[in-house]
Amino acid sequence: MIIFSSENDLAMKCPILLILIFLIAKLACAQEARSTDWQLNTSVLPLPVNKRTEATILGYNTQGMLTTLRQGSNEMVCLADDPKKDGFSVACYHKELEPFMKRGRALKVEGKSAGEVFEIREQEVKSGVLKMPDKATLFVLTGEMVVNSNEIRNQYLRYVIYIPYATSESTGLPDAPQAPGTPWIMDPGTHRAHIMISPPKKK
């Protein structure tokens, strides 16, 4: 219980109360926005329309733990927006990439840095412990969550094609972007070699 000793105390503490009310409302809105239905509907947005209905969906339960929200029947897996992170980001990828993705998530939970995750998976792929497909596609959609709304503004879709151990020489692609929207190869010569295609952002 909050007890105010005077009108001045009330005047001073009202702004704090208003801020608390706003934050609680914002949190409630975020939790509602990340309901199962919302996750199912938004996680598939990176995919072509004909791939969305049958995709497997990984999302977050009420305890914030990653779980399978829907077991699909096609080749695609979609990862819902993480409610613990700012902004909006969902990804969909070929199911043969799931061991690679799952291992990365597990290492991050262990507290490994991005560099450590890279090195551990590199060694595990080389040793055969971790399997990577010869080629597989990843779609990533980012955007901005609108407060008090389920709307996602400034949506931006980029494309990634994993081709482990490919190089600029083996593909003919540059190892750095040459112009907006043109493909290039990132992390060449490693297990994480992939073609990046990032369309120009809308102004």
Short mmCIF file of C-alpha atoms in Angstrom, two decimals:
data_model
loop_
_atom_site.label_atom_id
_atom_site.label_comp_id
_atom_site.label_asym_id
_atom_site.label_seq_id
_atom_site.Cartn_x
_atom_site.Cartn_y
_atom_site.Cartn_z
CA MET A 1 0.00 0.00 0.00
CA ILE A 2 1.27 3.50 -0.89
CA ILE A 3 0.56 6.22 1.72
CA PHE A 4 0.96 9.88 0.76
CA SER A 5 1.82 12.26 3.63
CA SER A 6 0.80 15.37 1.75
CA GLU A 7 -0.52 16.77 -1.51
CA ASN A 8 3.07 17.52 -2.50
CA ASP A 9 4.01 13.86 -2.05
CA LEU A 10 1.07 12.88 -4.25
CA ALA A 11 2.11 15.35 -6.93
CA MET A 12 5.65 14.04 -6.88
CA LYS A 13 4.71 10.37 -6.99
CA CYS A 14 1.89 10.55 -9.54
CA PRO A 15 4.31 10.67 -12.48
CA ILE A 16 5.99 7.55 -11.14
CA LEU A 17 2.64 5.81 -10.85
CA LEU A 18 1.75 6.82 -14.39
CA ILE A 19 5.02 5.42 -15.66
CA LEU A 20 4.44 2.15 -13.81
CA ILE A 21 0.92 1.88 -15.21
CA PHE A 22 2.26 2.51 -18.73
CA LEU A 23 4.97 -0.14 -18.35
CA ILE A 24 2.49 -2.70 -17.01
CA ALA A 25 0.11 -1.98 -19.87
CA LYS A 26 2.94 -2.25 -22.38
CA LEU A 27 4.03 -5.59 -20.89
CA ALA A 28 0.47 -6.91 -20.97
CA CYS A 29 0.20 -5.83 -24.59
CA ALA A 30 3.47 -7.57 -25.48
CA GLN A 31 2.34 -10.77 -23.80
CA GLU A 32 -0.96 -10.65 -25.65
CA ALA A 33 0.82 -9.89 -28.93
CA ARG A 34 2.91 -13.00 -28.46
CA SER A 35 -0.03 -15.33 -27.98
CA THR A 36 0.16 -18.69 -29.74
CA ASP A 37 -2.10 -17.54 -32.56
CA TRP A 38 -0.04 -14.38 -33.07
CA GLN A 39 3.17 -16.41 -33.19
CA LEU A 40 1.67 -18.87 -35.66
CA ASN A 41 0.53 -16.05 -37.92
CA THR A 42 3.67 -13.91 -37.82
CA SER A 43 6.42 -16.53 -37.77
CA VAL A 44 5.59 -17.70 -41.31
CA LEU A 45 5.67 -14.21 -42.85
CA PRO A 46 9.15 -14.70 -44.39
CA LEU A 47 7.94 -17.69 -46.40
CA PRO A 48 6.32 -17.77 -49.83
CA VAL A 49 2.55 -18.01 -49.30
CA ASN A 50 2.35 -21.61 -50.56
CA LYS A 51 4.86 -22.74 -47.90
CA ARG A 52 3.22 -21.19 -44.83
CA THR A 53 0.33 -23.50 -43.92
CA GLU A 54 2.38 -26.69 -43.58
CA ALA A 55 5.53 -25.28 -41.94
CA THR A 56 6.66 -26.38 -38.48
CA ILE A 57 6.51 -23.53 -35.95
CA LEU A 58 8.87 -23.12 -33.01
CA GLY A 59 7.66 -20.49 -30.55
CA TYR A 60 7.50 -19.48 -26.91
CA ASN A 61 5.15 -20.73 -24.20
CA THR A 62 3.83 -18.64 -21.28
CA GLN A 63 7.05 -19.36 -19.35
CA GLY A 64 9.14 -17.98 -22.20
CA MET A 65 10.56 -21.39 -23.12
CA LEU A 66 11.03 -22.36 -26.75
CA THR A 67 8.69 -25.17 -27.79
CA THR A 68 7.03 -26.64 -30.87
CA LEU A 69 3.78 -24.75 -31.40
CA ARG A 70 2.88 -26.67 -34.53
CA GLN A 71 4.35 -29.76 -36.14
CA GLY A 72 4.29 -29.20 -39.87
CA SER A 73 4.38 -31.50 -42.86
CA ASN A 74 6.60 -29.69 -45.36
CA GLU A 75 10.33 -28.98 -45.43
CA MET A 76 10.28 -25.62 -43.63
CA VAL A 77 10.78 -24.68 -39.96
CA CYS A 78 9.89 -21.20 -38.67
CA LEU A 79 11.16 -19.57 -35.48
CA ALA A 80 8.81 -17.06 -33.83
CA ASP A 81 9.83 -13.67 -32.47
CA ASP A 82 11.69 -13.85 -29.16
CA PRO A 83 9.66 -11.83 -26.60
CA LYS A 84 12.81 -11.12 -24.57
CA LYS A 85 14.42 -9.16 -27.42
CA ASP A 86 13.61 -5.69 -28.70
CA GLY A 87 12.09 -5.22 -32.11
CA PHE A 88 10.66 -8.00 -34.26
CA SER A 89 12.59 -10.80 -35.94
CA VAL A 90 11.39 -14.15 -37.29
CA ALA A 91 13.21 -16.71 -39.40
CA CYS A 92 12.27 -19.69 -41.54
CA TYR A 93 14.72 -22.28 -42.78
CA HIS A 94 14.92 -25.72 -44.38
CA LYS A 95 14.44 -28.51 -41.84
CA GLU A 96 17.89 -29.93 -42.62
CA LEU A 97 19.34 -26.82 -40.96
CA GLU A 98 17.56 -27.55 -37.67
CA PRO A 99 20.48 -29.51 -36.06
CA PHE A 100 22.78 -26.55 -36.82
CA MET A 101 20.25 -24.02 -35.50
CA LYS A 102 19.37 -26.09 -32.44
CA ARG A 103 23.03 -26.49 -31.53
CA GLY A 104 23.54 -22.74 -31.80
CA ARG A 105 20.59 -22.05 -29.50
CA ALA A 106 21.87 -24.55 -26.95
CA LEU A 107 25.33 -23.01 -26.91
CA LYS A 108 23.88 -19.53 -26.41
CA VAL A 109 21.89 -20.82 -23.42
CA GLU A 110 25.21 -22.06 -22.01
CA GLY A 111 26.47 -18.49 -22.23
CA LYS A 112 28.81 -18.95 -25.19
CA SER A 113 29.72 -15.86 -27.20
CA ALA A 114 29.05 -15.59 -30.94
CA GLY A 115 32.71 -16.33 -31.61
CA GLU A 116 32.67 -19.40 -29.37
CA VAL A 117 29.49 -20.68 -31.00
CA PHE A 118 31.13 -20.33 -34.41
CA GLU A 119 34.30 -22.18 -33.38
CA ILE A 120 32.48 -25.01 -31.59
CA ARG A 121 30.14 -25.66 -34.51
CA GLU A 122 33.03 -25.41 -36.97
CA GLN A 123 34.89 -28.19 -35.14
CA GLU A 124 31.76 -30.30 -34.71
CA VAL A 125 30.88 -30.08 -38.40
CA LYS A 126 34.45 -30.97 -39.40
CA SER A 127 34.44 -33.98 -37.07
CA GLY A 128 31.06 -35.18 -38.30
CA VAL A 129 29.35 -34.72 -34.93
CA LEU A 130 27.14 -31.96 -36.34
CA LYS A 131 25.54 -32.50 -39.73
CA MET A 132 25.11 -29.70 -42.25
CA PRO A 133 23.18 -29.97 -45.52
CA ASP A 134 24.99 -29.42 -48.80
CA LYS A 135 22.75 -26.41 -49.36
CA ALA A 136 19.72 -24.95 -47.62
CA THR A 137 17.77 -21.69 -47.55
CA LEU A 138 17.03 -19.31 -44.67
CA PHE A 139 14.58 -16.39 -44.78
CA VAL A 140 14.77 -13.63 -42.13
CA LEU A 141 12.12 -10.96 -41.61
CA THR A 142 12.70 -8.04 -39.23
CA GLY A 143 10.59 -5.05 -38.29
CA GLU A 144 9.34 -2.78 -35.53
CA MET A 145 6.57 -3.66 -33.09
CA VAL A 146 3.94 -0.95 -32.72
CA VAL A 147 3.02 -0.27 -29.07
CA ASN A 148 -0.57 -1.21 -28.20
CA SER A 149 -0.96 -2.94 -31.55
CA ASN A 150 -0.14 -6.22 -33.29
CA GLU A 151 1.14 -4.23 -36.27
CA ILE A 152 4.70 -4.74 -37.50
CA ARG A 153 6.12 -1.77 -39.35
CA ASN A 154 9.15 -1.38 -41.60
CA GLN A 155 9.25 -5.05 -42.48
CA TYR A 156 12.48 -6.12 -44.14
CA LEU A 157 13.13 -9.53 -45.70
CA ARG A 158 16.56 -10.90 -46.51
CA TYR A 159 17.62 -14.24 -47.98
CA VAL A 160 20.43 -16.61 -47.03
CA ILE A 161 21.55 -19.77 -48.84
CA TYR A 162 23.90 -21.98 -46.81
CA ILE A 163 26.55 -23.80 -48.85
CA PRO A 164 29.14 -25.11 -46.36
CA TYR A 165 32.81 -24.56 -47.26
CA ALA A 166 32.01 -22.74 -50.49
CA THR A 167 34.35 -19.93 -51.48
CA SER A 168 34.38 -16.96 -53.78
CA GLU A 169 36.41 -19.08 -56.20
CA SER A 170 34.04 -22.06 -56.13
CA THR A 171 30.93 -19.93 -56.64
CA GLY A 172 32.18 -16.93 -58.60
CA LEU A 173 30.56 -14.63 -56.04
CA PRO A 174 32.32 -11.70 -54.36
CA ASP A 175 33.15 -11.99 -50.66
CA ALA A 176 31.63 -8.57 -49.92
CA PRO A 177 28.48 -6.79 -51.14
CA GLN A 178 29.05 -4.89 -54.39
CA ALA A 179 25.72 -3.09 -54.59
CA PRO A 180 22.39 -3.17 -52.71
CA GLY A 181 20.49 -6.36 -53.45
CA THR A 182 23.32 -8.19 -55.18
CA PRO A 183 24.41 -11.62 -53.85
CA TRP A 184 27.72 -12.19 -52.12
CA ILE A 185 29.29 -14.95 -50.05
CA MET A 186 29.80 -14.56 -46.31
CA ASP A 187 32.09 -16.69 -44.08
CA PRO A 188 33.64 -18.38 -47.16
CA GLY A 189 35.58 -21.58 -46.63
CA THR A 190 33.82 -22.40 -43.34
CA HIS A 191 30.92 -24.57 -42.25
CA ARG A 192 28.82 -21.39 -42.14
CA ALA A 193 29.55 -20.22 -45.68
CA HIS A 194 26.38 -18.70 -47.12
CA ILE A 195 25.13 -16.52 -49.94
CA MET A 196 23.63 -13.26 -48.69
CA ILE A 197 20.92 -11.44 -50.63
CA SER A 198 19.76 -8.26 -48.89
CA PRO A 199 17.37 -6.14 -50.98
CA PRO A 200 17.65 -2.35 -50.63
CA LYS A 201 15.62 -1.04 -47.69
CA LYS A 202 12.64 1.16 -48.46
CA LYS A 203 13.13 4.82 -47.60
#
